PDB file of C-alpha atoms in Angstrom:
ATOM      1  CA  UNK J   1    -130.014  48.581 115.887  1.00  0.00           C
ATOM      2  CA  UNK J   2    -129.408  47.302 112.182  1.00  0.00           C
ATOM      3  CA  UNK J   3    -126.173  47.669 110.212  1.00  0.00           C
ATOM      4  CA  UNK J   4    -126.225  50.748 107.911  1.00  0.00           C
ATOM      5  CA  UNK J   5    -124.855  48.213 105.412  1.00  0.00           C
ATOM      6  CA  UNK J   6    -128.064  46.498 105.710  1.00  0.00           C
ATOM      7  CA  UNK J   7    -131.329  48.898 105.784  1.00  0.00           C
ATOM      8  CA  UNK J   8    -133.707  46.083 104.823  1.00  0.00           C
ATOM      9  CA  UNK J   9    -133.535  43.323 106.941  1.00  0.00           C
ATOM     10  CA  UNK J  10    -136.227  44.767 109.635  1.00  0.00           C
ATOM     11  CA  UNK J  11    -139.719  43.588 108.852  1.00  0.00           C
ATOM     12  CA  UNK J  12    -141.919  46.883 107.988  1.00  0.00           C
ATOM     13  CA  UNK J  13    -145.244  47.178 109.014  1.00  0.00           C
ATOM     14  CA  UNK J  14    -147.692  46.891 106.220  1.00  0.00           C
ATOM     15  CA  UNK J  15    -148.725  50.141 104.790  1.00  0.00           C
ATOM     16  CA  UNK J  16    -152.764  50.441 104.772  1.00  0.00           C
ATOM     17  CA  UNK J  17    -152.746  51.745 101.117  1.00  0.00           C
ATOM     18  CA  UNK J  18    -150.702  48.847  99.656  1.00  0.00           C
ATOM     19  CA  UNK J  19    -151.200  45.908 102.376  1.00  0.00           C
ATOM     20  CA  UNK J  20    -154.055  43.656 101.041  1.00  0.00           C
ATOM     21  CA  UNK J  21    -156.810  43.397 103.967  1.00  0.00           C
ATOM     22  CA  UNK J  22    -157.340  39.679 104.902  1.00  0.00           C
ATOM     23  CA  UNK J  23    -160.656  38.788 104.629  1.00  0.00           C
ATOM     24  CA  UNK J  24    -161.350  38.657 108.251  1.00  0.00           C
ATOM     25  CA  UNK J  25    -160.235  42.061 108.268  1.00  0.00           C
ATOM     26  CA  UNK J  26    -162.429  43.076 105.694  1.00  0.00           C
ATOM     27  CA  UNK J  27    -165.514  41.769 107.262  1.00  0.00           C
ATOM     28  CA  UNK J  28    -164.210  43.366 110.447  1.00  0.00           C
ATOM     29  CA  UNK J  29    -164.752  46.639 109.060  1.00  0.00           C
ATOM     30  CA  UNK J  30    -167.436  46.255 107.121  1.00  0.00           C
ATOM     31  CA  UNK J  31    -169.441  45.025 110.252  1.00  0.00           C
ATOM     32  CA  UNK J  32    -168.395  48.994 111.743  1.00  0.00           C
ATOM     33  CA  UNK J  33    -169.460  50.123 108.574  1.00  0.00           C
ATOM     34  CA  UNK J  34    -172.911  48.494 108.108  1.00  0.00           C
ATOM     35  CA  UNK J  35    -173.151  49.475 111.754  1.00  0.00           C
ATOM     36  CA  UNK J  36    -173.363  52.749 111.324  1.00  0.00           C
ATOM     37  CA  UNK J  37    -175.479  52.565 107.904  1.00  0.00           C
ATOM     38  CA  UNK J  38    -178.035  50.321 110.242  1.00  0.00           C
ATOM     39  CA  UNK J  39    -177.954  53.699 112.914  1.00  0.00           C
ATOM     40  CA  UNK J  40    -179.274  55.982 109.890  1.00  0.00           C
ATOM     41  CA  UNK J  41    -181.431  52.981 108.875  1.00  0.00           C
ATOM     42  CA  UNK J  42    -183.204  54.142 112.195  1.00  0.00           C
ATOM     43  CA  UNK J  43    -184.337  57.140 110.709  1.00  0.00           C
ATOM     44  CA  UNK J  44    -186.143  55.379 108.286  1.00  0.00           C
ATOM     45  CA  UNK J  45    -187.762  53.560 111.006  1.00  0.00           C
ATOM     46  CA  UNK J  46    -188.314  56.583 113.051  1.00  0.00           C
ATOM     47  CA  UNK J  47    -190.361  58.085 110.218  1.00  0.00           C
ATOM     48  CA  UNK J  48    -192.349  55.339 109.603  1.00  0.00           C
ATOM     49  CA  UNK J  49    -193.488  55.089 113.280  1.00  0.00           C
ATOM     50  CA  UNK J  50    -193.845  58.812 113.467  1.00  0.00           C
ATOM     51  CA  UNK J  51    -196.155  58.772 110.211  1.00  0.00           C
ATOM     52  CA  UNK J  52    -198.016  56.009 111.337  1.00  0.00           C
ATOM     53  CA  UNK J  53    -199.290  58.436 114.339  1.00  0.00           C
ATOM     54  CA  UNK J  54    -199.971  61.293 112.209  1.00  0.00           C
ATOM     55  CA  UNK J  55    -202.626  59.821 109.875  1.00  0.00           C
ATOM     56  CA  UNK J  56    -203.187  58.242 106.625  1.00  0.00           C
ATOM     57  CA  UNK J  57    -201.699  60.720 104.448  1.00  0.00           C
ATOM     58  CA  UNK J  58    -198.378  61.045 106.182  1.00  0.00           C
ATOM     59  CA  UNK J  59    -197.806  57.136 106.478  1.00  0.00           C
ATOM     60  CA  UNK J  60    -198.899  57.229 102.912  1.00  0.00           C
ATOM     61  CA  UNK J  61    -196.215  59.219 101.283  1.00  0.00           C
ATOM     62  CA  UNK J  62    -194.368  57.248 103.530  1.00  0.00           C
ATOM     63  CA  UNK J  63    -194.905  54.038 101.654  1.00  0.00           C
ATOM     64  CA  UNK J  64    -195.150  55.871  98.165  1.00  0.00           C
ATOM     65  CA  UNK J  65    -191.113  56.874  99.036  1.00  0.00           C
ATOM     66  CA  UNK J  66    -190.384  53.379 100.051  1.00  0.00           C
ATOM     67  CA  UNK J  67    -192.016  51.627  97.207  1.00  0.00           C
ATOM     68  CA  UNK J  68    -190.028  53.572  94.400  1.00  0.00           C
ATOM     69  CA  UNK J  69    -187.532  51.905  92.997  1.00  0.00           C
ATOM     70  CA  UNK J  70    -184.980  54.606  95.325  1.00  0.00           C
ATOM     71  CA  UNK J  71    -186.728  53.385  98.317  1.00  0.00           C
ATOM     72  CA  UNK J  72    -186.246  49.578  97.575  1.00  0.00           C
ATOM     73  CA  UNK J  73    -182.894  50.621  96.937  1.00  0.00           C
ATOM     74  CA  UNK J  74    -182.487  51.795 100.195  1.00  0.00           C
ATOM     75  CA  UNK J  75    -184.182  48.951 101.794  1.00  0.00           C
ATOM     76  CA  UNK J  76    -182.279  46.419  99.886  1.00  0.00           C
ATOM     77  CA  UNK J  77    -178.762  47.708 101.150  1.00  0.00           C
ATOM     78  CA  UNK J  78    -180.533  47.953 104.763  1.00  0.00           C
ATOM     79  CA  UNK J  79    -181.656  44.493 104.330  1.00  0.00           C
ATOM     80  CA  UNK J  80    -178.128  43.657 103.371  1.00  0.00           C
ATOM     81  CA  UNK J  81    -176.231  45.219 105.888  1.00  0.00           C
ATOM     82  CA  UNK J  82    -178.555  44.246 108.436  1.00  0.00           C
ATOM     83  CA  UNK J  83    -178.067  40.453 107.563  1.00  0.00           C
ATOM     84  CA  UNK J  84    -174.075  41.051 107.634  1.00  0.00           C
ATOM     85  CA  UNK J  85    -174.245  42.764 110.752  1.00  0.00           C
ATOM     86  CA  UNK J  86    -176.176  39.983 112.421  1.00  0.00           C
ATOM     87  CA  UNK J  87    -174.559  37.204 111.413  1.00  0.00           C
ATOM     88  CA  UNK J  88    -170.716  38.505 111.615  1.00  0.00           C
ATOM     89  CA  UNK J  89    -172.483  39.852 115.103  1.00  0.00           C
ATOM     90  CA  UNK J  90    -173.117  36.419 116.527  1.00  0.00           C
ATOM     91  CA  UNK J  91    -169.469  35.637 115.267  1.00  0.00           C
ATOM     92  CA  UNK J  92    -168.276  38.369 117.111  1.00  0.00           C
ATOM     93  CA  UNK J  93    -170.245  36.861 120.316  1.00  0.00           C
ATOM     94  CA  UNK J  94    -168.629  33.861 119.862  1.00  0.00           C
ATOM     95  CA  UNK J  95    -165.014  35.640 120.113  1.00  0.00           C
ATOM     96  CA  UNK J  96    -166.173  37.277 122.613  1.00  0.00           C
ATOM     97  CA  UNK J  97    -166.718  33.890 124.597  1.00  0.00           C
ATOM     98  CA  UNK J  98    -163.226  32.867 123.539  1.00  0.00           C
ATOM     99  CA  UNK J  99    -163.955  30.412 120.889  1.00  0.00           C
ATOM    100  CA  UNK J 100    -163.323  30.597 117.583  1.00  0.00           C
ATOM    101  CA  UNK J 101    -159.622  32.241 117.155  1.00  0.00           C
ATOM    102  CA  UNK J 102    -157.912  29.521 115.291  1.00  0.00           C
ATOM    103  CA  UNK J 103    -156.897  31.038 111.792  1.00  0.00           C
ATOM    104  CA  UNK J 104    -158.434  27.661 110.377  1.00  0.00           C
ATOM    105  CA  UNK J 105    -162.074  28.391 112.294  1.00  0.00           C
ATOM    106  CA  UNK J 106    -161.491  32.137 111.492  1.00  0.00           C
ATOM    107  CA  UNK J 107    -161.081  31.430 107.830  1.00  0.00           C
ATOM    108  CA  UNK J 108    -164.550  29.190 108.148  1.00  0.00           C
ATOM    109  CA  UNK J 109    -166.428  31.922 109.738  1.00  0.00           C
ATOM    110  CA  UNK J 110    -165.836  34.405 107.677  1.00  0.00           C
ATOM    111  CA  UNK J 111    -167.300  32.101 104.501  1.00  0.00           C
ATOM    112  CA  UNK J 112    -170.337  31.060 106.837  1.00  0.00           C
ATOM    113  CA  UNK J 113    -170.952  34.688 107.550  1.00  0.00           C
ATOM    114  CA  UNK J 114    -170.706  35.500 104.041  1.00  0.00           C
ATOM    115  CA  UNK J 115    -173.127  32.632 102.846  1.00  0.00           C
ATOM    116  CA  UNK J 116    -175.535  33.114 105.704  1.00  0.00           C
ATOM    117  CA  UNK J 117    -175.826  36.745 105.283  1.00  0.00           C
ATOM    118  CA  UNK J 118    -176.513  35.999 101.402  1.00  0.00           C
ATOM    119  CA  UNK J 119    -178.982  33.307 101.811  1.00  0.00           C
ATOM    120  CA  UNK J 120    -180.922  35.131 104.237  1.00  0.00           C
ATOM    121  CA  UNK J 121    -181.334  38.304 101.938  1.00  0.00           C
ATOM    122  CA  UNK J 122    -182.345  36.380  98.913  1.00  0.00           C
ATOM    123  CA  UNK J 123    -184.951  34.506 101.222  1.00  0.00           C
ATOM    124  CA  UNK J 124    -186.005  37.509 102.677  1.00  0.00           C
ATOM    125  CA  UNK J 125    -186.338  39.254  99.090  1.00  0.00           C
ATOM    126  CA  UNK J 126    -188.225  36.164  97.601  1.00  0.00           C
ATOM    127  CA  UNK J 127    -190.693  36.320 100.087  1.00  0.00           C
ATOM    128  CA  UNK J 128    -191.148  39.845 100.205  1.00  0.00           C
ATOM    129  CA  UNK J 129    -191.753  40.012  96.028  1.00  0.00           C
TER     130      UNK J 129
ATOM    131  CA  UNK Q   1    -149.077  55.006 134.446  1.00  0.00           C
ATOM    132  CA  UNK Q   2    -148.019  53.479 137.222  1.00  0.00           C
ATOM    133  CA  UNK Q   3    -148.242  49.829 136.756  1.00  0.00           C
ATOM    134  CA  UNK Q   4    -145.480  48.248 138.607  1.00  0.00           C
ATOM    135  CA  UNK Q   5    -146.998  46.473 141.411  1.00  0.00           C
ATOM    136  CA  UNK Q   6    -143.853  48.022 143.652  1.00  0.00           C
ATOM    137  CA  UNK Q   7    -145.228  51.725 142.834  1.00  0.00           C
ATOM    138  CA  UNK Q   8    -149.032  51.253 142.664  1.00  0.00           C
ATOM    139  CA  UNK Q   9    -151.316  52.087 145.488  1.00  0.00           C
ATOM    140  CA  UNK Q  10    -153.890  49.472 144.417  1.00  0.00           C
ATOM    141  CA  UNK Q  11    -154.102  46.716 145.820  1.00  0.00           C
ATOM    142  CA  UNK Q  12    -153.177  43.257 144.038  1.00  0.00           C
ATOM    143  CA  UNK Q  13    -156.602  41.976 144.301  1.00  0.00           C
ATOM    144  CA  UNK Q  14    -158.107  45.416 142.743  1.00  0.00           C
ATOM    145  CA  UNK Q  15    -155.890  45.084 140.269  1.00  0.00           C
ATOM    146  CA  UNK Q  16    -156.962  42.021 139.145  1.00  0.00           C
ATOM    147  CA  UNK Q  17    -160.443  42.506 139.379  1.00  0.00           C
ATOM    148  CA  UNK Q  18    -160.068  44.865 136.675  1.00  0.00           C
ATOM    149  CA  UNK Q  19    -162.624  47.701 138.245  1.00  0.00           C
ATOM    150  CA  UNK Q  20    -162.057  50.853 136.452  1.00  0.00           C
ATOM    151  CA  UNK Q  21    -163.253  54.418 137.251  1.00  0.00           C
ATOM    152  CA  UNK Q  22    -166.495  54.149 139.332  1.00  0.00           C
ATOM    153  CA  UNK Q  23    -166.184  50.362 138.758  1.00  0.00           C
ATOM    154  CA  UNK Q  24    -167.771  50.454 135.379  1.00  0.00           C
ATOM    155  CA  UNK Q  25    -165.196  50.096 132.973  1.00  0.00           C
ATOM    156  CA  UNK Q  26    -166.627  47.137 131.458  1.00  0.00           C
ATOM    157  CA  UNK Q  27    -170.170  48.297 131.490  1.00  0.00           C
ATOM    158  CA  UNK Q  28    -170.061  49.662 127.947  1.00  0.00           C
ATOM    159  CA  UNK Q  29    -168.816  46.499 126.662  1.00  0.00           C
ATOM    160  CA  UNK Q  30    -171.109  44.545 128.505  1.00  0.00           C
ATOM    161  CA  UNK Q  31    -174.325  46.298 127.694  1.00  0.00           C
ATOM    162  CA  UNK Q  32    -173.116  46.580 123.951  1.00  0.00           C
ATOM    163  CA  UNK Q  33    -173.130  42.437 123.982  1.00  0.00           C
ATOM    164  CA  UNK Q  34    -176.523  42.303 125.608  1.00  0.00           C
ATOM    165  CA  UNK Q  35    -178.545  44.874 124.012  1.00  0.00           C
ATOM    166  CA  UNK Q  36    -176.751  42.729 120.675  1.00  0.00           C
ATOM    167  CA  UNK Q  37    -177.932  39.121 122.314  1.00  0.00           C
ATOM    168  CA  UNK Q  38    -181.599  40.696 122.795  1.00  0.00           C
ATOM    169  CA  UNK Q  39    -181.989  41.977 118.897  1.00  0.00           C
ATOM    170  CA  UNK Q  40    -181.741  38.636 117.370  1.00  0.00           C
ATOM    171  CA  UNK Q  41    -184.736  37.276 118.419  1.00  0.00           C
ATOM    172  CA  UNK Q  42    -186.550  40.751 117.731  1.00  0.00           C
ATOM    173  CA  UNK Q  43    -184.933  41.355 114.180  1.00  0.00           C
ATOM    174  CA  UNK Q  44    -186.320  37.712 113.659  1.00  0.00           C
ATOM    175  CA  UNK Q  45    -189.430  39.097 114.469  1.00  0.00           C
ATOM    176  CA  UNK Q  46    -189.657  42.603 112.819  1.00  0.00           C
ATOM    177  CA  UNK Q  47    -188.560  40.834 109.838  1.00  0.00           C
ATOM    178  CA  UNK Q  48    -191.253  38.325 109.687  1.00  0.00           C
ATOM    179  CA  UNK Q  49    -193.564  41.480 110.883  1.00  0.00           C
ATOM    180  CA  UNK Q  50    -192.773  43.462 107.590  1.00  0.00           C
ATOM    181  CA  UNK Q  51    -192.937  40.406 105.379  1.00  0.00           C
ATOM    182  CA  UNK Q  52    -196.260  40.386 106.728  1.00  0.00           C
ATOM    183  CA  UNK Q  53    -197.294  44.108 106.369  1.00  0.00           C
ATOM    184  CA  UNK Q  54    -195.379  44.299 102.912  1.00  0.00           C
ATOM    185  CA  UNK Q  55    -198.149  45.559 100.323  1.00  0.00           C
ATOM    186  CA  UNK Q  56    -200.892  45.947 103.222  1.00  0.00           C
ATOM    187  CA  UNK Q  57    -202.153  49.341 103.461  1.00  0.00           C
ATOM    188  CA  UNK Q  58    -202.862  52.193 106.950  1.00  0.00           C
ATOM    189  CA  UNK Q  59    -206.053  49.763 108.163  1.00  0.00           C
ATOM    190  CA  UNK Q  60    -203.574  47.078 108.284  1.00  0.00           C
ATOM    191  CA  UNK Q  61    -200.442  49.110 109.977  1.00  0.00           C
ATOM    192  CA  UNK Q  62    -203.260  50.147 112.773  1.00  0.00           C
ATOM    193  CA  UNK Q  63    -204.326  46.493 113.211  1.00  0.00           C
ATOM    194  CA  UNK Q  64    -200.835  45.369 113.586  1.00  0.00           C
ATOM    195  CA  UNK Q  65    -199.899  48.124 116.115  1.00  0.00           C
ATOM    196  CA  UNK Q  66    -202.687  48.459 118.387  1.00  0.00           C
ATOM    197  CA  UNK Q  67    -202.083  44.515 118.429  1.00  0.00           C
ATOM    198  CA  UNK Q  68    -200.272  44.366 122.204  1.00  0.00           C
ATOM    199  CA  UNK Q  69    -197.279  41.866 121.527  1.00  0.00           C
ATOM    200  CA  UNK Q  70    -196.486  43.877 118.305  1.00  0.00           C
ATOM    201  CA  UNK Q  71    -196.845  47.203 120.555  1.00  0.00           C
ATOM    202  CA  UNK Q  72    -194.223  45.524 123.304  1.00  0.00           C
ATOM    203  CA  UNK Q  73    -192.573  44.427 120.797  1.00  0.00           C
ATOM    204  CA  UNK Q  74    -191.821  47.772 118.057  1.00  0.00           C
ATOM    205  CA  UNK Q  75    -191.174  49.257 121.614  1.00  0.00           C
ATOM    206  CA  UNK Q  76    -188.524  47.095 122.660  1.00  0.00           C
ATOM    207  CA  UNK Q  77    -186.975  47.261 119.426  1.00  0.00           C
ATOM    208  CA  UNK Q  78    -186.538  51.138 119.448  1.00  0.00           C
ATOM    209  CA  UNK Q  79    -185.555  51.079 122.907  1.00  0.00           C
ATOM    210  CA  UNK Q  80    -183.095  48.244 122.555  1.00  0.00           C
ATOM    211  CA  UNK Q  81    -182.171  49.528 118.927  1.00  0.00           C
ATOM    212  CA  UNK Q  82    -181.026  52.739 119.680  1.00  0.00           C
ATOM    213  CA  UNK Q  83    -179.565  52.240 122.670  1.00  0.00           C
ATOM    214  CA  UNK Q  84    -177.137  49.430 120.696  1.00  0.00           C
ATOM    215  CA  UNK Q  85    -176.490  52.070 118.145  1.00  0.00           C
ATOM    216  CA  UNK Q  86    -175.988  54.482 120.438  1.00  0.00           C
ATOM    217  CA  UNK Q  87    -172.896  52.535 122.227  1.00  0.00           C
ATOM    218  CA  UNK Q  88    -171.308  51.711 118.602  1.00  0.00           C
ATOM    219  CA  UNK Q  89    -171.360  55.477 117.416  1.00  0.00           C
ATOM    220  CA  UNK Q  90    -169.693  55.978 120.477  1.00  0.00           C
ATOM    221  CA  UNK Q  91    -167.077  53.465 120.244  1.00  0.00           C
ATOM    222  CA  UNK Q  92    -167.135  54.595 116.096  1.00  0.00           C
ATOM    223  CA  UNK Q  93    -166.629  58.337 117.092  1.00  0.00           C
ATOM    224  CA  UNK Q  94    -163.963  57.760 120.084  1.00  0.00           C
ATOM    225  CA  UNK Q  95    -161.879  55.417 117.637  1.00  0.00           C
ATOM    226  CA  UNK Q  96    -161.985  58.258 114.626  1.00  0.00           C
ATOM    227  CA  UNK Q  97    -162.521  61.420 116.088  1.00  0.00           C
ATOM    228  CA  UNK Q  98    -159.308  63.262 117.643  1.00  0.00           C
ATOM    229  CA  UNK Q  99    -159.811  66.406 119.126  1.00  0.00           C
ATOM    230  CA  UNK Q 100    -160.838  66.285 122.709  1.00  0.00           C
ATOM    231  CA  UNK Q 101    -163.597  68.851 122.980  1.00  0.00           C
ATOM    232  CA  UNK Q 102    -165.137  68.032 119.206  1.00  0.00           C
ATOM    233  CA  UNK Q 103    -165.410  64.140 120.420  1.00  0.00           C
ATOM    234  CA  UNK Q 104    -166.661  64.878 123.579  1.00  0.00           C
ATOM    235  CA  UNK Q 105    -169.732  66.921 121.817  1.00  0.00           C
ATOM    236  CA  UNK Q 106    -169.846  64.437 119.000  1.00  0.00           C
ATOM    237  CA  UNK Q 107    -170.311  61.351 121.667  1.00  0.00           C
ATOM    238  CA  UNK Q 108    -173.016  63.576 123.558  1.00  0.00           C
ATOM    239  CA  UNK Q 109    -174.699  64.641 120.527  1.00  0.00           C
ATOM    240  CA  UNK Q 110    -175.800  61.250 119.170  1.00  0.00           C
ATOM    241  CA  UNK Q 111    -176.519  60.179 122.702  1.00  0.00           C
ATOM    242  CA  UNK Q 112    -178.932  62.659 122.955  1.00  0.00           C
ATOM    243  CA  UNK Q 113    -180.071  62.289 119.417  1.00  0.00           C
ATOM    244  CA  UNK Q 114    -180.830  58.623 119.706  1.00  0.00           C
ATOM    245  CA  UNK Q 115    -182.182  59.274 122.615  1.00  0.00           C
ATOM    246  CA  UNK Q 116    -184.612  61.608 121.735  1.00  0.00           C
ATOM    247  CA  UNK Q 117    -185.760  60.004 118.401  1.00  0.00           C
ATOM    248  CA  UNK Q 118    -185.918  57.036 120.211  1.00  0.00           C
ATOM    249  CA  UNK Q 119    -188.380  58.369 123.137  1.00  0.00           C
ATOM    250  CA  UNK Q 120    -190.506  60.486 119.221  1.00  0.00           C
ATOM    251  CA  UNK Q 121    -190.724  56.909 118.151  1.00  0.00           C
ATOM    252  CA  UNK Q 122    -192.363  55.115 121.568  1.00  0.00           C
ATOM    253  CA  UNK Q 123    -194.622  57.809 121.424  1.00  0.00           C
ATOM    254  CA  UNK Q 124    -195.895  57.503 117.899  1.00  0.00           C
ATOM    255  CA  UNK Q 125    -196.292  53.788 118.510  1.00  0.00           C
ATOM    256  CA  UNK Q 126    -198.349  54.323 122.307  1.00  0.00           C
ATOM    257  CA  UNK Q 127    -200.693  56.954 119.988  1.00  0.00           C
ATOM    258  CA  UNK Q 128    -201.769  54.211 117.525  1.00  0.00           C
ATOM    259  CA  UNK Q 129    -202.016  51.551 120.153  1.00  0.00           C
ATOM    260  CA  UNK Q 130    -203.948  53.414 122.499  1.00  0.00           C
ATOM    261  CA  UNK Q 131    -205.773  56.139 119.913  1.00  0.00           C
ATOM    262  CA  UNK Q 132    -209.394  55.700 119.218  1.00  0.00           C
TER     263      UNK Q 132
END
């Protein structure tokens, strides 16, 4: 137990609201987060099968949707999030085969991730214009 | 939880080998790795797919389904796809969701969900590839 004279000296756990994520920590949750943005991205993929058996008219309005400039919104930040989740997925495959934990290769991945994830959008998005 | 080897019925070897309830405690986990192994190489290819079919119109969306490695292949997709979003809403919902009863119907909803939509979407694609 500490002294009364000294209440400080413990360490404190860092509270969430003022402890300032590392960045492996922020990719961490944003890979949960595009996660579950890529599982409602499956409704848009769901509809476009689904119109694609119901005729000409249904797929369509489909592409009319996708084509405004909300729908290439929406594909953008799917195409985004699905690059993130990849590559920071393949990350998390290496982890998962033990390599990788070293804060020095951590720190590495996470720019890698970042830049790969990036790159692969733009690419995508140039090729697709 | 009785962990001390002293009080536990199991024996040291069954310990170690780490076999949960019904020995598939790490089944989850596994099958969330593999179904994530098995979408790279089809993302690759859906992505390359839509580049292709970007601006193309219905003729060209029939021509590209009733194609059979592109019929395999949107199949696998939703069947792999769902099933890897299914286990990460899971793990999503069980992390987030506290009440015992409300996760429990949570968890079994978007199992069901995913797999429904998922079994709407094999059948849309099986209409255009085998529809006259």
């Amino acid at each position: 137990m500490a002294s009364a004279t000294k209440p400080h000296s413990r360490p404190l756990s860092p509270h969430l609201q003022v402890y300032r994520l590392p960045l492996t920590a922020i990719l961490s949750i944003t890979h949960r987060i595009t996660g579950i943005g890529l599982s409602l991205g499956l409704l848009l993929l769901t509809w476009w099968l689904v119109a694609g058996a119901y005729g000409q008219g249904p797929y369509e309005t489909f592409q009319t949707v996708l084509t405004s400039w909300f729908g290439q919104l929406v594909l953008f930040g799917f195409s985004v999030a699905l690059y993130f989740h990849l590559c920071n997925g393949i990350r998390h495959l290496f982890w998962d085969a033990g390599k990788g934990f070293e804060i020095g290769a951590t720190q590495r991945a996470n720019l890698i991730v970042l830049a790969a994830a990036t790159v692969l959008t733009v690419l995508t998005w140039l090729l697709a214009i | 939880m009785a962990t001390s080897p002293q009080t536990s019925l199991r024996s040291p070897l069954g310990r170690v080998r780490g076999l949960g309830s019904a020995k598939e405690g790490t089944h989850h986990w596994w099958a969330q790795r593999v179904t994530a192994v098995a979408l790279i190489p089809i993302t690759a290819w859906i992505v390359y797919s839509l580049l292709s079919l970007a601006g193309g119109d219905y003729i060209d969306y029939l021509g590209w389904v009733r194609n059979p490695v592109n019929s395999t292949l949107i199949i696998l997709l939703v069947a792999v796809g769902f099933h890897h979003a299914q286990l990460g809403l899971q793990v999503v919902i069980e992390d987030y969701v506290s009440g015992h009863a409300l996760r429990v119907v949570s968890v079994l909803a978007v199992k069901l969900l995913c797999a429904a939509l998922a079994a709407l979407c094999i059948v849309s694609v099986l209409i255009v590839a085998f529809g006259g």
